[in-house]
Short mmCIF file of C-alpha atoms in Angstrom, two decimals:
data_model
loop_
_atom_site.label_atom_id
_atom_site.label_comp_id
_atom_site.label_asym_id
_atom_site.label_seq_id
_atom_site.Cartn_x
_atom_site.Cartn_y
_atom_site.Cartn_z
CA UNK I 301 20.39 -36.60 -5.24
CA UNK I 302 16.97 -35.02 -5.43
CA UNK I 303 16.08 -35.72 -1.93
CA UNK I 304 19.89 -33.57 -1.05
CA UNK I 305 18.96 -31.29 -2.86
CA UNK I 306 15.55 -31.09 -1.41
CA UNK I 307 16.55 -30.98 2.16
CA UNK I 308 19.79 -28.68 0.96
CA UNK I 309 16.92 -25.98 -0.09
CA UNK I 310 14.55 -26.24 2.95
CA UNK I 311 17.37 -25.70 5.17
CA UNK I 312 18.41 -22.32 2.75
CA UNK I 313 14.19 -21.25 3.33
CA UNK I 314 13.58 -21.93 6.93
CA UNK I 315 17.38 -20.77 8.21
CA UNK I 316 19.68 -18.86 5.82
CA UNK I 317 17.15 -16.80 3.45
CA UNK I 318 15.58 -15.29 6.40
CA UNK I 319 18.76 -14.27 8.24
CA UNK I 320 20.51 -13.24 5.24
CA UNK I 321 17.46 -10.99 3.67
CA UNK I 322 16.97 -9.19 6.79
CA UNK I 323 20.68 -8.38 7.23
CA UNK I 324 20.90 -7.22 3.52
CA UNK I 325 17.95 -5.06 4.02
CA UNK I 326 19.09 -3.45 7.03
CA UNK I 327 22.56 -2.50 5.28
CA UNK I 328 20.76 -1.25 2.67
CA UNK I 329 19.08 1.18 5.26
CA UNK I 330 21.87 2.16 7.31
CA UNK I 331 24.48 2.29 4.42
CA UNK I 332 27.20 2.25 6.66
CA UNK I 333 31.04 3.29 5.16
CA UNK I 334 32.71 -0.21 7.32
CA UNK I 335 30.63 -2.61 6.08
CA UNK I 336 32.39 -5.27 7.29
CA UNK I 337 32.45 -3.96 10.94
CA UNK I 338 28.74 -2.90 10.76
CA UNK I 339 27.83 -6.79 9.56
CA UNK I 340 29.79 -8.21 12.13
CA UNK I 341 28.45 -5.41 14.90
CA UNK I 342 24.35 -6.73 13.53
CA UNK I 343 25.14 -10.54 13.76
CA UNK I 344 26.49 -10.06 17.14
CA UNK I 345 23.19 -8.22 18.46
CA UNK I 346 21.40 -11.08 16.35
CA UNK I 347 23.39 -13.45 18.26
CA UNK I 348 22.61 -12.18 21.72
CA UNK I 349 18.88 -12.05 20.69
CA UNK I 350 17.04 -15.54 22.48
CA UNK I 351 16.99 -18.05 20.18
CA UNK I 352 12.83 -17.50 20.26
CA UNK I 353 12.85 -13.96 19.84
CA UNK I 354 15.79 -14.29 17.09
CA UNK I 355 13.63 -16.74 15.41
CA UNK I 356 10.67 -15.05 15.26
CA UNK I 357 12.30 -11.25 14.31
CA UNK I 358 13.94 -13.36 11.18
CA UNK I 359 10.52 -15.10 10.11
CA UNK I 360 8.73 -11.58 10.45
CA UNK I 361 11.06 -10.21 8.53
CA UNK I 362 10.76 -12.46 5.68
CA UNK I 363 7.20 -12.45 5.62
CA UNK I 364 6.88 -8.57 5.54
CA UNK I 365 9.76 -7.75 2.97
CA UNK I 366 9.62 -11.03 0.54
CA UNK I 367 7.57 -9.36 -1.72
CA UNK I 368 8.40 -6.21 -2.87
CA UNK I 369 9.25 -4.17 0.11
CA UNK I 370 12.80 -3.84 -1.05
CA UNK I 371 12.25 -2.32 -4.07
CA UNK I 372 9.79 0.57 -2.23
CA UNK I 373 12.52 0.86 0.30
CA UNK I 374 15.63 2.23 -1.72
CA UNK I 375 13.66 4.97 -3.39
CA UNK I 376 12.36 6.27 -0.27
CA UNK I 377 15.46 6.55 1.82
CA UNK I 378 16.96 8.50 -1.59
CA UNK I 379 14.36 10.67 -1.42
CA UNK I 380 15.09 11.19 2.49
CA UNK I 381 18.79 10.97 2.84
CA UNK I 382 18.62 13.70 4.99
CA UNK I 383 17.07 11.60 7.80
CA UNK I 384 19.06 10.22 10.75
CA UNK I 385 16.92 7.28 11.27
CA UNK I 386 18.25 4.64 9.74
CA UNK I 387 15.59 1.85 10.42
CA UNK I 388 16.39 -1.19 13.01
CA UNK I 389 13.79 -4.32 12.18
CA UNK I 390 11.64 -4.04 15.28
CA UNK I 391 14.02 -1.69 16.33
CA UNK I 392 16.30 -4.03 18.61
CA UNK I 393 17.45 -1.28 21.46
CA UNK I 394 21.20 -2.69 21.82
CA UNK I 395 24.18 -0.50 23.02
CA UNK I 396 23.84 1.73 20.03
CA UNK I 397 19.84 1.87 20.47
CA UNK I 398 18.96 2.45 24.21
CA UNK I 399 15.22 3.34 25.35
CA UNK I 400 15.45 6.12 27.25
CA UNK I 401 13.81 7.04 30.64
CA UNK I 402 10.27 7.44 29.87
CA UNK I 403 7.89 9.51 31.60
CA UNK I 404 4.83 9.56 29.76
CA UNK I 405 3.00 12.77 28.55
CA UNK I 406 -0.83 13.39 30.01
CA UNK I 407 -2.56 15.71 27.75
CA UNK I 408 -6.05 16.37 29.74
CA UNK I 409 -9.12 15.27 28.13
CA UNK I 410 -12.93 15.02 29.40
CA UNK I 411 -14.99 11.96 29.58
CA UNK I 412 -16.55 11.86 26.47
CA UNK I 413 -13.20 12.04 25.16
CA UNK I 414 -11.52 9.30 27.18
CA UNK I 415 -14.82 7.04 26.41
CA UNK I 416 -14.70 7.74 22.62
CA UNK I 417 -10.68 6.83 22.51
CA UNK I 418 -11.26 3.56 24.50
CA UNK I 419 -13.90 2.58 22.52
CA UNK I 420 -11.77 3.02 19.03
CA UNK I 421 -8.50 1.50 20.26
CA UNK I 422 -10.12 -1.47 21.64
CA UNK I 423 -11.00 -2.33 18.42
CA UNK I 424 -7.31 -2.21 17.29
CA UNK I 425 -4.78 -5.09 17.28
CA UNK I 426 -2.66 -2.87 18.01
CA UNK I 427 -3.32 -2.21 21.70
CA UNK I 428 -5.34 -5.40 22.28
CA UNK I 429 -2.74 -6.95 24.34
CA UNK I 430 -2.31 -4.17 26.62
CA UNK I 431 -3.45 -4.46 30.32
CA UNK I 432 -6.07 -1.63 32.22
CA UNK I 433 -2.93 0.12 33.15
CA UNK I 434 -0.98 0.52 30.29
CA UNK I 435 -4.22 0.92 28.28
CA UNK I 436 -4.99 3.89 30.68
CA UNK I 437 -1.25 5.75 30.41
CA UNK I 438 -2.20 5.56 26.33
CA UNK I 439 -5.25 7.26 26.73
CA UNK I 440 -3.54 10.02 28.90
CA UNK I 441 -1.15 10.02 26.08
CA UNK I 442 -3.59 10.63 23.15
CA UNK I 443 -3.84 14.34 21.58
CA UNK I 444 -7.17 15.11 19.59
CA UNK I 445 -6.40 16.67 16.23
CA UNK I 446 -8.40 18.01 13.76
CA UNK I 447 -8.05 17.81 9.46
CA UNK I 448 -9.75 19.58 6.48
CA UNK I 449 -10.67 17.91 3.38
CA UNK I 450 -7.70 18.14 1.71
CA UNK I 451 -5.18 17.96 4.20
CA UNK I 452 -2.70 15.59 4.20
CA UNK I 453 -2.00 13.54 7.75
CA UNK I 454 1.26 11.99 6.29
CA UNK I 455 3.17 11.80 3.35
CA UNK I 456 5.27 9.02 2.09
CA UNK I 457 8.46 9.69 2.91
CA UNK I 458 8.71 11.60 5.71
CA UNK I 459 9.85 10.35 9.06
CA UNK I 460 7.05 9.51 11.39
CA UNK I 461 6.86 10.11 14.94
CA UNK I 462 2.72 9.78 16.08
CA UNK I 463 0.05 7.10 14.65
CA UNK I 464 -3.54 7.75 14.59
CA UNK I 465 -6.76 6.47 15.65
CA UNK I 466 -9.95 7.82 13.74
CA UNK I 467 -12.84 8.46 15.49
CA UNK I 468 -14.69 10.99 12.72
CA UNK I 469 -14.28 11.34 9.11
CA UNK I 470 -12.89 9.62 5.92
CA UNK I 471 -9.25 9.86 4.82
CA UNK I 472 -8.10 8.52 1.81
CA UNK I 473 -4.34 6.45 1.52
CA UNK I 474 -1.88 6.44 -2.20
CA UNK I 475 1.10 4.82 -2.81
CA UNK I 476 3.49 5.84 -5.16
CA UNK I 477 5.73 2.58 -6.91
CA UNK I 478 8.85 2.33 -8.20
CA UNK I 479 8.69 2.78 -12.42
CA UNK I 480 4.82 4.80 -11.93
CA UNK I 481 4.06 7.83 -12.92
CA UNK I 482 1.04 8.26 -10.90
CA UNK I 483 0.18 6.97 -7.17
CA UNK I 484 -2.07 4.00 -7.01
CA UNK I 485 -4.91 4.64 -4.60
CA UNK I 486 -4.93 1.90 -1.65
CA UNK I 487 -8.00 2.31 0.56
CA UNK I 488 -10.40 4.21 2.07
CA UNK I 489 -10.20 4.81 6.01
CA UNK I 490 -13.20 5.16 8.06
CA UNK I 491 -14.02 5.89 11.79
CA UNK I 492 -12.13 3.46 14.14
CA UNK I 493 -9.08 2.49 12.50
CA UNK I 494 -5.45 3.51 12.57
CA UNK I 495 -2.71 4.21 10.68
CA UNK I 496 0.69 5.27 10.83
CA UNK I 497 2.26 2.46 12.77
CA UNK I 498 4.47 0.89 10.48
CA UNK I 499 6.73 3.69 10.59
CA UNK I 500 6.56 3.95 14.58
CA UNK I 501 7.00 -0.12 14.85
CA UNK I 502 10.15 -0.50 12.34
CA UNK I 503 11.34 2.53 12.69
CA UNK I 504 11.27 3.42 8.94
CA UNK I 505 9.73 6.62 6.94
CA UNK I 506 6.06 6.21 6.09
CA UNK I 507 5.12 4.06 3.45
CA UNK I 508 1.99 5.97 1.94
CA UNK I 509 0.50 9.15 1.91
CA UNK I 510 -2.96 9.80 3.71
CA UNK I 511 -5.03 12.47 3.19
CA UNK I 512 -8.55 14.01 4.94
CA UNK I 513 -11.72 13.87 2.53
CA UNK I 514 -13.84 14.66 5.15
CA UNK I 515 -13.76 16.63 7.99
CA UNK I 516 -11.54 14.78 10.63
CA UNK I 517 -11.19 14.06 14.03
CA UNK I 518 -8.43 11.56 15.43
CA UNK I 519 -6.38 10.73 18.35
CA UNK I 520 -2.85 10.85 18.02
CA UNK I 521 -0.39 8.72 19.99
CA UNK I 522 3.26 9.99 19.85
CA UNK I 523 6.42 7.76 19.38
CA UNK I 524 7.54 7.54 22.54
CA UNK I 525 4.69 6.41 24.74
CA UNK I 526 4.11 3.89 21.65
CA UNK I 527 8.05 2.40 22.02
CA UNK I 528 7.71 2.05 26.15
CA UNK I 529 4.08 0.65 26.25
CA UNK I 530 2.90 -0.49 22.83
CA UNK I 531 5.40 -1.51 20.72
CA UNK I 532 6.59 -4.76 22.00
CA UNK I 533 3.09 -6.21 22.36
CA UNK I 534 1.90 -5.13 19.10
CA UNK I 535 5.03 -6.78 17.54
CA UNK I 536 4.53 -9.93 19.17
CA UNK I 537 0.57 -9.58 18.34
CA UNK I 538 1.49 -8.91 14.42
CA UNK I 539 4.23 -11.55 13.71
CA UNK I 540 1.26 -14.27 15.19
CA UNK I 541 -1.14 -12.74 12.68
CA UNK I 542 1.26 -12.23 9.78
CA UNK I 543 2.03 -16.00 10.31
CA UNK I 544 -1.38 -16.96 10.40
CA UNK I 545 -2.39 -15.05 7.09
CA UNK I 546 0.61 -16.13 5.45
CA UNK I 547 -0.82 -19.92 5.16
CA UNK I 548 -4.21 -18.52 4.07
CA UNK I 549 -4.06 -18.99 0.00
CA UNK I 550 -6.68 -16.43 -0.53
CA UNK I 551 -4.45 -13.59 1.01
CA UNK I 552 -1.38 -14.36 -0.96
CA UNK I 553 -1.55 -11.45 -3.27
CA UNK I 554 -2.21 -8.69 -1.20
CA UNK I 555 1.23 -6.60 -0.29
CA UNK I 556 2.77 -6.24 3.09
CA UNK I 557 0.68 -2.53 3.57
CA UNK I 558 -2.52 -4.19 2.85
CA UNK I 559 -2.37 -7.55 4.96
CA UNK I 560 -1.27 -5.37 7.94
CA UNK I 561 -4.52 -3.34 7.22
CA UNK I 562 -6.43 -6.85 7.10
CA UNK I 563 -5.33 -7.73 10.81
CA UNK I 564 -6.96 -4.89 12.08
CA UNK I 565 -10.50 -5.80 11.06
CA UNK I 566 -9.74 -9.51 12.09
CA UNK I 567 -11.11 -10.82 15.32
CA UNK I 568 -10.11 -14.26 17.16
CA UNK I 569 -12.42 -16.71 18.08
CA UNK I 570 -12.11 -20.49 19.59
CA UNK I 571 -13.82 -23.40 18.91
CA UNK I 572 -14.57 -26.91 20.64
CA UNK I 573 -14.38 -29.85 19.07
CA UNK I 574 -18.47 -30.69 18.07
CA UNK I 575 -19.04 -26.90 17.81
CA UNK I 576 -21.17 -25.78 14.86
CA UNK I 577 -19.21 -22.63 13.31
CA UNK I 578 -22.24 -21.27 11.07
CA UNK I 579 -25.51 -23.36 10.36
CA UNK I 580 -27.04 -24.43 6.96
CA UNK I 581 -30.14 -21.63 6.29
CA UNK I 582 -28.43 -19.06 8.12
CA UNK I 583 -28.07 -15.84 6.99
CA UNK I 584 -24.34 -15.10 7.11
CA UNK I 585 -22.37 -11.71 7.40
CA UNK I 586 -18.85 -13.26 8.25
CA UNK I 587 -15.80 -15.14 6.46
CA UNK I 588 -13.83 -17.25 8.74
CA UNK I 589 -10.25 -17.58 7.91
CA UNK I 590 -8.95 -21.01 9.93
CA UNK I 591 -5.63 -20.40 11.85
CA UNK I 592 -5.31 -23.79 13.74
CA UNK I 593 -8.35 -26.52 13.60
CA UNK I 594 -9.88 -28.94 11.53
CA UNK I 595 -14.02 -28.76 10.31
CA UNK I 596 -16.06 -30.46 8.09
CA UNK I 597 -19.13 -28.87 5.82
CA UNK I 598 -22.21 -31.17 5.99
CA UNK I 599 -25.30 -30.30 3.97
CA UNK I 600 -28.75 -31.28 5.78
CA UNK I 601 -29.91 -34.89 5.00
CA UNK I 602 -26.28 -36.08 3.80
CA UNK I 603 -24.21 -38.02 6.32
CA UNK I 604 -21.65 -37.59 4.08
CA UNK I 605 -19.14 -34.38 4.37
CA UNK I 606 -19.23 -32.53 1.36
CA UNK I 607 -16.14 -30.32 2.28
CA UNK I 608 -12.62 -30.80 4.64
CA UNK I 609 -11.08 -27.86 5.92
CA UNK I 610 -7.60 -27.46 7.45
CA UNK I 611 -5.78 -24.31 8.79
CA UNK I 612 -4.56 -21.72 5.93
CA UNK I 613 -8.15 -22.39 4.69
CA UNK I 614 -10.95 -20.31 4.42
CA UNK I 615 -15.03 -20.70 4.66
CA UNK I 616 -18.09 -18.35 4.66
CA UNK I 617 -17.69 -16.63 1.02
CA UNK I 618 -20.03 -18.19 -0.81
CA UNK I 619 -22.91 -15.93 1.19
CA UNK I 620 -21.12 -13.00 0.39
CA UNK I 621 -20.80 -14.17 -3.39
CA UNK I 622 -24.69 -15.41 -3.83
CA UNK I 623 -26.13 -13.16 -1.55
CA UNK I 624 -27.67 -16.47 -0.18
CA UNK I 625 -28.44 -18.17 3.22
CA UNK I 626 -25.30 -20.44 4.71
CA UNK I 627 -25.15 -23.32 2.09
CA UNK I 628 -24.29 -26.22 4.57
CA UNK I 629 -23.25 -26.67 8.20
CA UNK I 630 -19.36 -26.24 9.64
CA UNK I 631 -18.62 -28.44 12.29
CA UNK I 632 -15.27 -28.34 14.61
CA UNK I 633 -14.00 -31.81 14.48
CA UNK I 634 -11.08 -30.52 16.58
CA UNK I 635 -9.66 -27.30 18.83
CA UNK I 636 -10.20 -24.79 16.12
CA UNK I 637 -8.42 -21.40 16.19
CA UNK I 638 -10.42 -18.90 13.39
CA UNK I 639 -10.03 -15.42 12.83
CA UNK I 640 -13.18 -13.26 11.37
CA UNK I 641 -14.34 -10.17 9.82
CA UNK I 642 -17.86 -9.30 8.40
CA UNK I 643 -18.36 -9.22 5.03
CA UNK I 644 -18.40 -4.67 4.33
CA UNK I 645 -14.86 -5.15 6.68
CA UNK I 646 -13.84 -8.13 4.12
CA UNK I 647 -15.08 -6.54 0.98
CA UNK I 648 -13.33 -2.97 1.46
CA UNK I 649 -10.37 -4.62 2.23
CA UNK I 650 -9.94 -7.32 -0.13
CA UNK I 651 -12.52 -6.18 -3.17
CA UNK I 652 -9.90 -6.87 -5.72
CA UNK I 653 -9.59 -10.46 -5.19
CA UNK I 654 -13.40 -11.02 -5.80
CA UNK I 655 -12.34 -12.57 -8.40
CA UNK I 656 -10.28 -15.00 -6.78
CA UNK I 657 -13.21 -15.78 -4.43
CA UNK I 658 -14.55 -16.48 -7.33
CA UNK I 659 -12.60 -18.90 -9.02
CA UNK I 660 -12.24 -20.46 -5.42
CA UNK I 661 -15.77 -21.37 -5.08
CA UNK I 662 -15.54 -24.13 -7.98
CA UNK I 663 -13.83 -25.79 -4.82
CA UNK I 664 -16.77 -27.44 -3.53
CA UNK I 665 -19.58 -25.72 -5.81
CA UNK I 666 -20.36 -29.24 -7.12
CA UNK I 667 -21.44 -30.28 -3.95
CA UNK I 668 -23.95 -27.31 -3.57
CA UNK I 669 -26.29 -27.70 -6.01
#
């Protein structure tokens, strides 16, 4: 019986729940008057979706709006009933959603300027997977704009049509929660990251407010050229990501906003099996976060592993907690996938779960001393 009802409820997780929370979600959004019709309409488009793509969309979805996304959701489209977009996950284009034909816009900018943008956007997830052409029709595309401290870029709630790359200045990001009085400050954003692409890549209003604290400079990159040249890639980019930090245990508390923040300070790197990762007496600026791989911690003199690791684990922390050397060796023992960021990238992230870290460490801090 237990066994029926095991397989019963992995078959509700890994098929149904996905399908089903999207849908709900999305009716929720569009609040249509035929339900019925509208349902049957979505499940059709679902249904002409490849399998792949279908599969993917539905376990993107659940990872992104499991948490607490719906409840942020319905207040926000209250607040902005007077909207027309009504927010397609991924924004499927289907016979009620065509692109259009897109010419894209060249606003004209001098070398310095085209050198600056390529060197910021590079450094985004977001555009990574674009090719020399596409990566130069973006760069056409980009408008410099300038902000005062105090002015606000977005504001939570409004419809969004541009994202932005910074390449001076510090802006600051709140969220305001269901049931709080006052907004909850998020981060801080600093020179060569973006924002504003949530609302752009699911086609829903923005999901915090961001204001200037410094004088700022940033390059703006308006919805269309972002649908016909970014979009798809930088879907397909996230949903690998968002399934790779989903496994990681140390990431499970941050929200959707933050862990989409987090992929754009990670960076992939490969591994051989025999390859040593980080070596004992090193000093160490970088967590590793271990998407697909197995490696083994060996302290020098001990033939003996003092530590297994598997992918969804994690290894590198205990320099940034001690302020130490590397405390033993990591050694591939297989085709290891890892994704890393230095430790001031980590820490302004994720500072809140120092703690965590913490607690973490007790691990394998037996072996260490």
């Amino acid at each position: 019986m237990n066994q029926l009802k095991d397989t019963i409820q992995e078959y509700m997780n890994k098929n149904v729940k996905p399908i089903f929370d999207q849908l709900l979600a999305q009716l929720l959004l569009a609040r249509p008057d035929d339900i019925v019709s509208w349902c049957i309409n979505w499940l059709q488009q679902l249904q002409s979706t490849p399998s792949k793509a279908k599969h993917s969309e539905a376990q993107h979805y659940q990872s992104e709006e499991e948490e607490d996304e719906e409840d942020e959701v319905l207040p926000i489209q209250k607040e902005t009933k007077k909207t027309n977009r009504t927010g397609v996950s991924a924004e499927v284009y289907g016979q009620f959603n065509k692109k259009e034909d897109f010419k894209p816009r060249v606003i004209e900018k001098n070398k310095d300027q085209i050198d600056r943008i390529r060197k910021k956007i590079l450094n985004s997830f977001l555009f990574q997977a674009l090719d020399e052409l596409n990566l130069h029709t973006v760069i056409d595309a980009m408008e410099e704009k300038k902000f005062q401290p105090g002015d606000y870029v977005i504001r939570q709630g409004d419809d969004g049509n541009e994202l932005y790359v910074i390449d001076e200045g510090e802006l600051e990001c709140t969220k305001k929660f269901p049931n709080q009085p006052q907004e909850k400050f998020l981060k801080k954003y600093l020179p060569g990251e973006s924002f504003g692409e949530l609302a752009l890549l699911y086609n829903v209003p923005r999901a915090a407010t961001i204001k200037a604290i410094q004088p700022v400079i940033a390059f703006a990159l308006d919805r269309a050229t972002f649908n016909n040249i970014v979009k798809d890639a930088a879907i397909k980019k996230r949903e690998q990501m968002e399934q790779i930090l989903n496994k990681i245990e140390l990431l499970q508390s941050m929200d959707t906003y933050e862990r989409l923040q987090f992929c754009d300070v990670l960076r992939e790197i490969k591994y051989l099996r025999g390859d040593k990762v980080i070596k004992q007496g090193e000093q160490g600026d970088t967590i590793y976060l271990i998407a697909e791989g197995e490696l083994e911690a060996y302290k020098d003199g001990q033939v003996e592993k003092v530590y297994a690791y598997k992918s969804g684990d994690y290894f590198g922390e205990l320099a940034l907690l001690k302020n130490t050397p590397r405390q033993a060796t990591i050694i591939a023992i297989s085709d290891c996938t890892l994704y890393y960021c230095d430790f001031k990238s980590f820490t302004r992230m994720m500072g809140p779960l120092e703690q965590i870290l913490r607690r973490n460490v007790e691990r394998y801090e037996h072996y260490l001393k």
